Amino acid sequence: MKEQIRQISIQLFAEKGFKETSIQDIVNALDVTKGTFYYYFTSKEQLLMDIHLSYIDALLEKQKAILNDGNRSSREKLYDVIFLLIHDIEKEGLSAKVYFREMRNLSEPHFSKIAEKREQFRKQIEAILVEGMEKQEFRKDLPVDIVALGVLGMANWSYFWFNPEGRESDRAVSDIFMKLLLEGLKGSQ
Amino acid sequence: MKEQIRQISIQLFAEKGFKETSIQDIVNALDVTKGTFYYYFTSKEQLLMDIHLSYIDALLEKQKAILNDGNRSSREKLYDVIFLLIHDIEKEGLSAKVYFREMRNLSEPHFSKIAEKREQFRKQIEAILVEGMEKQEFRKDLPVDIVALGVLGMANWSYFWFNPEGRESDRAVSDIFMKLLLEGLKGSQ
């Protein structure tokens, strides 16, 4: 039931917005009582926090597995992280929507906790870049933090435009972005 | 007075959100009557549309000037557009916030009109890329639309992190992004 509440809430929050969805809307959609809701969650905000935590924790865990994969080069790891983000936006579209749009409805200490985890995700991209610079897979003369933010921006922005039914798959978009990031746009002139 | 209403509303919408700000809040902040508000705007949504239009029209106009500058190479034009976006986020922070967060509160035909203008901005980045490919300033083997979305993502994402008081200026961040985009990350290995 907890998972059902979470799933229907993600749908409702994505459709109508967090503020515009009441606990009554949630329990109505599941045909249960408010008592059931309060058995699992203390408040609507705690539910929102729960959704945020599941989303970012799952991403962080997958990212950590990429980071620690001794069989992949740093370039491959960077590719894997870009694919992770774009694929996730495709697969978890509604959760991503709630994650990108409703974070501002978290109050403290919830907000800071999620902000910290988002930062951790960014820092782990930096770690891949640093590793790759040490192994000379990446150039060393660009500041790691700004490059990480550039990579993150490129991948995360796909949330606003990526269409799973579109011409290019999540895999194809990741390939193009990786080529662009690695080899650059420069032509022969 | 129209401009004052616009300015205070941008502030209030950015702070509290569009839905959470009433026309009463706006006129209270300016110490005028609702009559004054309705003299200039027919509704809160029309005001939001007005804010969106000013924001995107100003960007489109500057972008057009960049596009038509016969003295700049395509690479320079691409740089100019990246700087335009990051600089604008720095200069027009509150407007950018309203622009990025509140568009979903526009109803039709307003929403589509703004969506169309956003698309135009993207298409004009494509135009710079195509021009540069023809002049061999850019490589030709990557799909123009995805590259344009990557560039746009990198620059627009700075809205979420760029700090005018931070280590790198808008100019420096644009330089780093342009190097990354043009030359790529590849190291010697």
CSV table of N, CA and C in Angstrom, one decimal, chain B residues 85-187:
chain,number,residue,atom,x,y,z
B,85,LEU,N,23.0,34.0,-22.9
B,85,LEU,CA,22.2,33.3,-21.9
B,85,LEU,C,22.7,33.4,-20.5
B,86,ILE,N,24.0,33.1,-20.3
B,86,ILE,CA,24.5,33.1,-19.0
B,86,ILE,C,24.6,34.5,-18.4
B,87,HIS,N,24.9,35.5,-19.2
B,87,HIS,CA,24.9,36.9,-18.8
B,87,HIS,C,23.5,37.3,-18.4
B,88,ASP,N,22.5,36.9,-19.2
B,88,ASP,CA,21.2,37.3,-18.9
B,88,ASP,C,20.6,36.7,-17.6
B,89,ILE,N,21.0,35.4,-17.4
B,89,ILE,CA,20.6,34.8,-16.1
B,89,ILE,C,21.2,35.6,-14.9
B,90,GLU,N,22.4,36.0,-15.1
B,90,GLU,CA,23.0,36.8,-14.1
B,90,GLU,C,22.3,38.2,-13.9
B,91,LYS,N,22.1,38.8,-15.1
B,91,LYS,CA,21.5,40.2,-15.0
B,91,LYS,C,20.0,40.2,-14.7
B,92,GLU,N,19.3,39.3,-15.2
B,92,GLU,CA,17.9,39.3,-15.1
B,92,GLU,C,17.4,38.1,-14.2
B,93,GLY,N,18.1,37.8,-13.2
B,93,GLY,CA,17.9,36.6,-12.4
B,93,GLY,C,16.4,36.4,-12.0
B,94,LEU,N,15.8,37.4,-11.5
B,94,LEU,CA,14.4,37.2,-11.1
B,94,LEU,C,13.4,36.9,-12.3
B,95,SER,N,13.6,37.7,-13.3
B,95,SER,CA,12.8,37.4,-14.5
B,95,SER,C,13.1,36.0,-15.1
B,96,ALA,N,14.3,35.6,-15.0
B,96,ALA,CA,14.7,34.2,-15.5
B,96,ALA,C,13.9,33.2,-14.6
B,97,LYS,N,13.9,33.4,-13.3
B,97,LYS,CA,13.2,32.5,-12.4
B,97,LYS,C,11.8,32.4,-12.8
B,98,VAL,N,11.1,33.5,-13.0
B,98,VAL,CA,9.7,33.5,-13.4
B,98,VAL,C,9.5,32.8,-14.7
B,99,TYR,N,10.4,33.1,-15.6
B,99,TYR,CA,10.4,32.6,-17.0
B,99,TYR,C,10.5,31.0,-16.9
B,100,PHE,N,11.5,30.5,-16.1
B,100,PHE,CA,11.7,29.1,-16.1
B,100,PHE,C,10.6,28.3,-15.3
B,101,ARG,N,10.1,29.0,-14.2
B,101,ARG,CA,9.2,28.3,-13.3
B,101,ARG,C,7.7,28.4,-13.5
B,102,GLU,N,7.3,29.5,-14.1
B,102,GLU,CA,5.9,29.8,-14.1
B,102,GLU,C,5.2,29.7,-15.5
B,103,MET,N,6.0,29.2,-16.5
B,103,MET,CA,5.3,29.1,-17.8
B,103,MET,C,4.1,28.2,-17.8
B,104,ARG,N,4.1,27.2,-16.9
B,104,ARG,CA,3.0,26.3,-16.9
B,104,ARG,C,1.7,26.9,-16.4
B,105,ASN,N,1.8,28.1,-15.9
B,105,ASN,CA,0.6,28.8,-15.5
B,105,ASN,C,0.0,29.7,-16.6
B,106,LEU,N,0.6,29.6,-17.8
B,106,LEU,CA,-0.1,30.3,-18.9
B,106,LEU,C,-1.0,29.3,-19.5
B,107,SER,N,-2.2,29.8,-19.9
B,107,SER,CA,-3.2,29.0,-20.6
B,107,SER,C,-3.1,29.3,-22.1
B,108,GLU,N,-3.8,28.5,-22.9
B,108,GLU,CA,-3.8,28.8,-24.3
B,108,GLU,C,-4.6,30.0,-24.7
B,109,PRO,N,-4.2,30.8,-25.7
B,109,PRO,CA,-3.1,30.5,-26.7
B,109,PRO,C,-1.8,31.1,-26.2
B,110,HIS,N,-1.7,31.6,-25.0
B,110,HIS,CA,-0.5,32.2,-24.4
B,110,HIS,C,0.6,31.2,-24.4
B,111,PHE,N,0.3,30.0,-23.8
B,111,PHE,CA,1.4,29.0,-23.6
B,111,PHE,C,2.0,28.6,-25.0
B,112,SER,N,1.2,28.4,-26.0
B,112,SER,CA,1.8,28.0,-27.3
B,112,SER,C,2.6,29.1,-27.9
B,113,LYS,N,2.2,30.3,-27.7
B,113,LYS,CA,2.9,31.5,-28.3
B,113,LYS,C,4.3,31.5,-27.7
B,114,ILE,N,4.4,31.4,-26.3
B,114,ILE,CA,5.7,31.4,-25.7
B,114,ILE,C,6.6,30.2,-26.1
B,115,ALA,N,5.9,29.0,-26.2
B,115,ALA,CA,6.6,27.8,-26.6
B,115,ALA,C,7.2,28.0,-28.0
B,116,GLU,N,6.4,28.6,-28.9
B,116,GLU,CA,6.9,28.9,-30.2
B,116,GLU,C,8.1,29.8,-30.2
B,117,LYS,N,8.1,30.8,-29.4
B,117,LYS,CA,9.3,31.7,-29.3
B,117,LYS,C,10.5,31.0,-28.7
B,118,ARG,N,10.2,30.1,-27.8
B,118,ARG,CA,11.4,29.4,-27.2
B,118,ARG,C,12.0,28.5,-28.3
B,119,GLU,N,11.1,27.9,-29.1
B,119,GLU,CA,11.5,27.1,-30.2
B,119,GLU,C,12.3,27.9,-31.2
B,120,GLN,N,11.9,29.1,-31.4
B,120,GLN,CA,12.6,30.0,-32.4
B,120,GLN,C,14.0,30.2,-31.9
B,121,PHE,N,14.2,30.4,-30.6
B,121,PHE,CA,15.5,30.6,-30.0
B,121,PHE,C,16.4,29.4,-30.3
B,122,ARG,N,15.8,28.2,-30.1
B,122,ARG,CA,16.6,27.0,-30.4
B,122,ARG,C,16.9,26.9,-31.9
B,123,LYS,N,16.0,27.2,-32.7
B,123,LYS,CA,16.2,27.1,-34.2
B,123,LYS,C,17.3,28.1,-34.6
B,124,GLN,N,17.4,29.2,-34.0
B,124,GLN,CA,18.4,30.2,-34.3
B,124,GLN,C,19.8,29.7,-33.9
B,125,ILE,N,19.8,28.9,-32.9
B,125,ILE,CA,21.1,28.2,-32.5
B,125,ILE,C,21.4,27.2,-33.6
B,126,GLU,N,20.4,26.5,-34.1
B,126,GLU,CA,20.7,25.5,-35.2
B,126,GLU,C,21.2,26.3,-36.4
B,127,ALA,N,20.6,27.5,-36.7
B,127,ALA,CA,21.1,28.2,-37.8
B,127,ALA,C,22.6,28.6,-37.8
B,128,ILE,N,23.0,28.9,-36.6
B,128,ILE,CA,24.4,29.2,-36.4
B,128,ILE,C,25.3,28.0,-36.6
B,129,LEU,N,24.8,26.8,-36.1
B,129,LEU,CA,25.5,25.6,-36.3
B,129,LEU,C,25.6,25.2,-37.8
B,130,VAL,N,24.5,25.3,-38.5
B,130,VAL,CA,24.4,25.0,-39.9
B,130,VAL,C,25.4,25.9,-40.7
B,131,GLU,N,25.3,27.2,-40.4
B,131,GLU,CA,26.2,28.1,-41.1
B,131,GLU,C,27.7,27.7,-40.9
B,132,GLY,N,28.0,27.4,-39.6
B,132,GLY,CA,29.4,27.0,-39.3
B,132,GLY,C,29.8,25.7,-39.9
B,133,MET,N,28.8,24.8,-40.1
B,133,MET,CA,29.1,23.5,-40.7
B,133,MET,C,29.4,23.7,-42.2
B,134,GLU,N,28.7,24.6,-42.8
B,134,GLU,CA,28.9,25.0,-44.2
B,134,GLU,C,30.3,25.6,-44.4
B,135,LYS,N,30.7,26.4,-43.5
B,135,LYS,CA,32.0,27.1,-43.6
B,135,LYS,C,33.1,26.2,-43.0
B,136,GLN,N,32.7,25.0,-42.6
B,136,GLN,CA,33.7,24.0,-42.0
B,136,GLN,C,34.3,24.5,-40.7
B,137,GLU,N,33.6,25.4,-40.1
B,137,GLU,CA,34.1,25.8,-38.7
B,137,GLU,C,33.7,24.8,-37.7
B,138,PHE,N,32.6,24.1,-38.0
B,138,PHE,CA,32.1,23.0,-37.2
B,138,PHE,C,32.1,21.7,-38.0
B,139,ARG,N,32.2,20.6,-37.2
B,139,ARG,CA,32.1,19.3,-37.9
B,139,ARG,C,30.7,19.0,-38.3
B,140,LYS,N,30.5,18.2,-39.3
B,140,LYS,CA,29.2,18.0,-39.9
B,140,LYS,C,28.5,16.7,-39.5
B,141,ASP,N,29.2,15.9,-38.8
B,141,ASP,CA,28.7,14.5,-38.6
B,141,ASP,C,27.8,14.4,-37.3
B,142,LEU,N,27.4,15.5,-36.7
B,142,LEU,CA,26.5,15.3,-35.5
B,142,LEU,C,25.2,16.0,-35.9
B,143,PRO,N,24.1,15.4,-35.4
B,143,PRO,CA,22.8,16.0,-35.8
B,143,PRO,C,22.6,17.4,-35.1
B,144,VAL,N,22.3,18.4,-36.0
B,144,VAL,CA,22.3,19.8,-35.6
B,144,VAL,C,21.3,20.0,-34.4
B,145,ASP,N,20.1,19.4,-34.5
B,145,ASP,CA,19.1,19.6,-33.4
B,145,ASP,C,19.5,19.1,-32.1
B,146,ILE,N,20.2,18.0,-32.0
B,146,ILE,CA,20.6,17.5,-30.7
B,146,ILE,C,21.7,18.3,-30.2
B,147,VAL,N,22.6,18.7,-31.0
B,147,VAL,CA,23.8,19.6,-30.6
B,147,VAL,C,23.2,20.9,-30.0
B,148,ALA,N,22.2,21.5,-30.8
B,148,ALA,CA,21.7,22.7,-30.3
B,148,ALA,C,21.0,22.6,-28.9
B,149,LEU,N,20.4,21.4,-28.7
B,149,LEU,CA,19.7,21.2,-27.4
B,149,LEU,C,20.8,21.0,-26.3
B,150,GLY,N,21.9,20.4,-26.7
B,150,GLY,CA,23.0,20.2,-25.7
B,150,GLY,C,23.6,21.6,-25.3
B,151,VAL,N,23.8,22.4,-26.3
B,151,VAL,CA,24.4,23.8,-26.0
B,151,VAL,C,23.4,24.5,-25.2
B,152,LEU,N,22.2,24.5,-25.5
B,152,LEU,CA,21.1,25.2,-24.8
B,152,LEU,C,21.0,24.7,-23.3
B,153,GLY,N,21.1,23.4,-23.2
B,153,GLY,CA,21.1,22.8,-21.9
B,153,GLY,C,22.2,23.2,-21.0
B,154,MET,N,23.4,23.2,-21.6
B,154,MET,CA,24.6,23.6,-20.8
B,154,MET,C,24.5,25.0,-20.3
B,155,ALA,N,24.0,25.9,-21.2
B,155,ALA,CA,23.9,27.3,-20.9
B,155,ALA,C,22.7,27.6,-19.9
B,156,ASN,N,21.6,27.0,-20.3
B,156,ASN,CA,20.4,27.3,-19.5
B,156,ASN,C,20.5,26.7,-18.1
B,157,TRP,N,21.1,25.6,-17.9
B,157,TRP,CA,21.2,24.9,-16.6
B,157,TRP,C,22.0,25.9,-15.6
B,158,SER,N,22.7,26.8,-16.1
B,158,SER,CA,23.5,27.7,-15.3
B,158,SER,C,22.5,28.5,-14.4
B,159,TYR,N,21.2,28.6,-14.9
B,159,TYR,CA,20.2,29.2,-14.1
B,159,TYR,C,20.1,28.6,-12.7
B,160,PHE,N,20.4,27.3,-12.6
B,160,PHE,CA,20.2,26.6,-11.3
B,160,PHE,C,21.5,26.7,-10.4
B,161,TRP,N,22.6,27.1,-11.0
B,161,TRP,CA,23.8,27.2,-10.2
B,161,TRP,C,24.6,28.4,-10.3
B,162,PHE,N,24.5,29.2,-11.4
B,162,PHE,CA,25.4,30.3,-11.5
B,162,PHE,C,25.3,31.3,-10.4
B,163,ASN,N,26.4,31.7,-9.9
B,163,ASN,CA,26.4,32.7,-8.8
B,163,ASN,C,27.3,33.8,-9.2
B,164,PRO,N,26.7,35.0,-9.4
B,164,PRO,CA,27.4,36.2,-9.8
B,164,PRO,C,28.6,36.6,-8.9
B,165,GLU,N,28.4,36.1,-7.6
B,165,GLU,CA,29.5,36.4,-6.7
B,165,GLU,C,30.5,35.2,-6.6
B,166,GLY,N,30.3,34.2,-7.4
B,166,GLY,CA,31.2,33.0,-7.4
B,166,GLY,C,32.6,33.3,-8.0
B,167,ARG,N,33.4,32.2,-8.0
B,167,ARG,CA,34.7,32.3,-8.5
B,167,ARG,C,34.8,32.7,-9.9
B,168,GLU,N,34.0,32.2,-10.8
B,168,GLU,CA,34.0,32.4,-12.2
B,168,GLU,C,32.9,33.4,-12.6
B,169,SER,N,33.3,34.4,-13.4
B,169,SER,CA,32.3,35.4,-14.0
B,169,SER,C,31.5,34.7,-15.1
B,170,ASP,N,30.5,35.4,-15.5
B,170,ASP,CA,29.7,34.9,-16.6
B,170,ASP,C,30.5,34.8,-17.9
B,171,ARG,N,31.5,35.7,-18.0
B,171,ARG,CA,32.4,35.6,-19.2
B,171,ARG,C,33.3,34.4,-19.1
B,172,ALA,N,33.8,34.1,-17.9
B,172,ALA,CA,34.7,33.0,-17.7
B,172,ALA,C,34.0,31.7,-17.9
B,173,VAL,N,32.8,31.6,-17.4
B,173,VAL,CA,32.0,30.3,-17.6
B,173,VAL,C,31.7,30.1,-19.1
B,174,SER,N,31.4,31.2,-19.8
B,174,SER,CA,31.2,31.1,-21.2
B,174,SER,C,32.4,30.6,-22.0
B,175,ASP,N,33.6,31.1,-21.5
B,175,ASP,CA,34.9,30.7,-22.2
B,175,ASP,C,35.1,29.2,-22.0
B,176,ILE,N,34.9,28.8,-20.7
B,176,ILE,CA,35.1,27.4,-20.4
B,176,ILE,C,34.1,26.5,-21.2
B,177,PHE,N,32.9,26.8,-21.3
B,177,PHE,CA,31.9,26.0,-22.0
B,177,PHE,C,32.2,26.0,-23.5
B,178,MET,N,32.7,27.2,-24.0
B,178,MET,CA,33.0,27.2,-25.4
B,178,MET,C,34.2,26.4,-25.8
B,179,LYS,N,35.2,26.4,-24.9
B,179,LYS,CA,36.4,25.5,-25.1
B,179,LYS,C,36.0,24.1,-25.1
B,180,LEU,N,35.2,23.7,-24.1
B,180,LEU,CA,34.7,22.4,-24.0
B,180,LEU,C,33.9,21.9,-25.2
B,181,LEU,N,33.0,22.8,-25.7
B,181,LEU,CA,32.2,22.5,-26.8
B,181,LEU,C,33.0,22.4,-28.1
B,182,LEU,N,33.9,23.2,-28.2
B,182,LEU,CA,34.7,23.3,-29.5
B,182,LEU,C,35.8,22.3,-29.6
B,183,GLU,N,36.5,22.2,-28.5
B,183,GLU,CA,37.8,21.4,-28.6
B,183,GLU,C,37.5,20.0,-27.9
B,184,GLY,N,36.6,19.9,-27.1
B,184,GLY,CA,36.3,18.6,-26.4
B,184,GLY,C,37.2,18.3,-25.3
B,185,LEU,N,36.9,17.3,-24.5
B,185,LEU,CA,37.5,17.0,-23.2
B,185,LEU,C,38.7,16.0,-23.4
B,186,LYS,N,38.8,15.5,-24.6
B,186,LYS,CA,39.8,14.4,-24.8
B,186,LYS,C,41.2,14.8,-24.4
B,187,GLY,N,41.8,13.8,-23.7
B,187,GLY,CA,43.2,14.0,-23.3
B,187,GLY,C,44.2,13.3,-24.3
